[in-house]
Short mmCIF file of C-alpha atoms in Angstrom, two decimals:
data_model
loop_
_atom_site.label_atom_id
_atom_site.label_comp_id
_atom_site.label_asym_id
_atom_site.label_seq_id
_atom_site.Cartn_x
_atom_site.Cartn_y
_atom_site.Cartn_z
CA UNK A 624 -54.22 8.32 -48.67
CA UNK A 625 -56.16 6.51 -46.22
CA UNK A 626 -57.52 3.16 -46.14
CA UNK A 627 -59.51 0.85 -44.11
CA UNK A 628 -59.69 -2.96 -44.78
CA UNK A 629 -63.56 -4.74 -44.72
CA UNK A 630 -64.24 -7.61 -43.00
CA UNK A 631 -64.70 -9.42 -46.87
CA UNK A 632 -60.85 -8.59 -47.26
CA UNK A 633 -61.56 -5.93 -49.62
CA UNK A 634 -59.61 -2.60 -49.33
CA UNK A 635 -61.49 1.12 -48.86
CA UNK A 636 -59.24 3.70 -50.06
CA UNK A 637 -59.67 7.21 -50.07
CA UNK A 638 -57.71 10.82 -50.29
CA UNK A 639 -56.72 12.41 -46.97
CA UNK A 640 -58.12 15.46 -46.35
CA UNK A 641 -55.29 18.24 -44.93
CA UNK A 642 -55.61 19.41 -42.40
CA UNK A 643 -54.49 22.66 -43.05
CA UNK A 644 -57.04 23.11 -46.06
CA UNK A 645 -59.82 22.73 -43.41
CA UNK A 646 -62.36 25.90 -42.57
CA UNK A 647 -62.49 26.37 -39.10
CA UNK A 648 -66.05 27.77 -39.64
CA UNK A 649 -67.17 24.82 -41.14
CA UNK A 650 -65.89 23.02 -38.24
CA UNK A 651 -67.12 24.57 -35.34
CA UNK A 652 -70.56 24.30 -37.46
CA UNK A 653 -70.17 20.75 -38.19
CA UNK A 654 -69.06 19.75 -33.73
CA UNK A 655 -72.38 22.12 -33.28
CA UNK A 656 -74.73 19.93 -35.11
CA UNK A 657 -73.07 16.68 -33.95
CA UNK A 658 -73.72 18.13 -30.09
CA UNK A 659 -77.22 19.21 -30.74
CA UNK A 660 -77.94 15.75 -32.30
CA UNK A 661 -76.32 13.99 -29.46
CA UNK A 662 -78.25 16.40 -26.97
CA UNK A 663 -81.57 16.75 -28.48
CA UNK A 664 -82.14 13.52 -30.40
CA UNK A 665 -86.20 14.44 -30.53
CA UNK A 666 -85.62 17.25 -32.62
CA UNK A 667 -84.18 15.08 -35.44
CA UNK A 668 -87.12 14.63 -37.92
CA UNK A 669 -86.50 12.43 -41.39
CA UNK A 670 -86.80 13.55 -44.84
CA UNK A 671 -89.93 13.92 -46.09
CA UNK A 672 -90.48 11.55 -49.24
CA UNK A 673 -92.16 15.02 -51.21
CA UNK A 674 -88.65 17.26 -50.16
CA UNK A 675 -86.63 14.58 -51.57
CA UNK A 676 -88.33 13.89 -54.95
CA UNK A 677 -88.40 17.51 -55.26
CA UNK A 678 -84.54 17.91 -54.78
CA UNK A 679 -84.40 14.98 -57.01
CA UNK A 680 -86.31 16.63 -59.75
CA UNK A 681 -84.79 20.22 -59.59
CA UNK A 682 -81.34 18.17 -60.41
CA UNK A 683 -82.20 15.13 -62.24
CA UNK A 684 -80.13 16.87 -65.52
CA UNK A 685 -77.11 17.67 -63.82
CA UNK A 686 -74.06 16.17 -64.08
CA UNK A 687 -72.29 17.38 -61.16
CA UNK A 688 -68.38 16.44 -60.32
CA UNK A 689 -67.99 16.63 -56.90
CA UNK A 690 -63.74 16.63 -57.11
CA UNK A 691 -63.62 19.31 -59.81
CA UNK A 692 -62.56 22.85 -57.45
CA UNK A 693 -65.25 25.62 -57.11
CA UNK A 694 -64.79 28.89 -59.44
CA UNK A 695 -64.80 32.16 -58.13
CA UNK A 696 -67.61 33.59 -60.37
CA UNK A 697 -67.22 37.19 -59.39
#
């Protein structure tokens, strides 16, 4: 577990993530869009108000649990 105190007094907690469960691929992605954002701030655009309400209306009747583990649906 970790856990952060706020400056109200109330406490954050949260599961640790292992490290050994962690994919290198998604990684070295993840430090490659962190160093092109740092690098090339200008290229950063927001989301577009039409993207999003279309995201939000191609899942508005899902109920999606974001702990329950992925299936292999081969």
């Amino acid at each position: 577990m970790e856990y952060a105190v706020l400056t109200d007094g109330q406490v954050l907690m949260c599961r640790k993530n292992s490290a050994e469960n962690e994919d290198p691929v998604i990684g070295s992605f993840l430090q490659f869009l962190e160093n092109d954002m740092q690098e090339n701030p200008g290229r950063i655009k927001p989301l577009r108000a039409s993207l999003l309400a279309r995201a939000e209306s191609l899942t508005a009747d899902m109920d999606i649990d974001l702990d329950a583990p992925l299936i292999d649906e081969e």
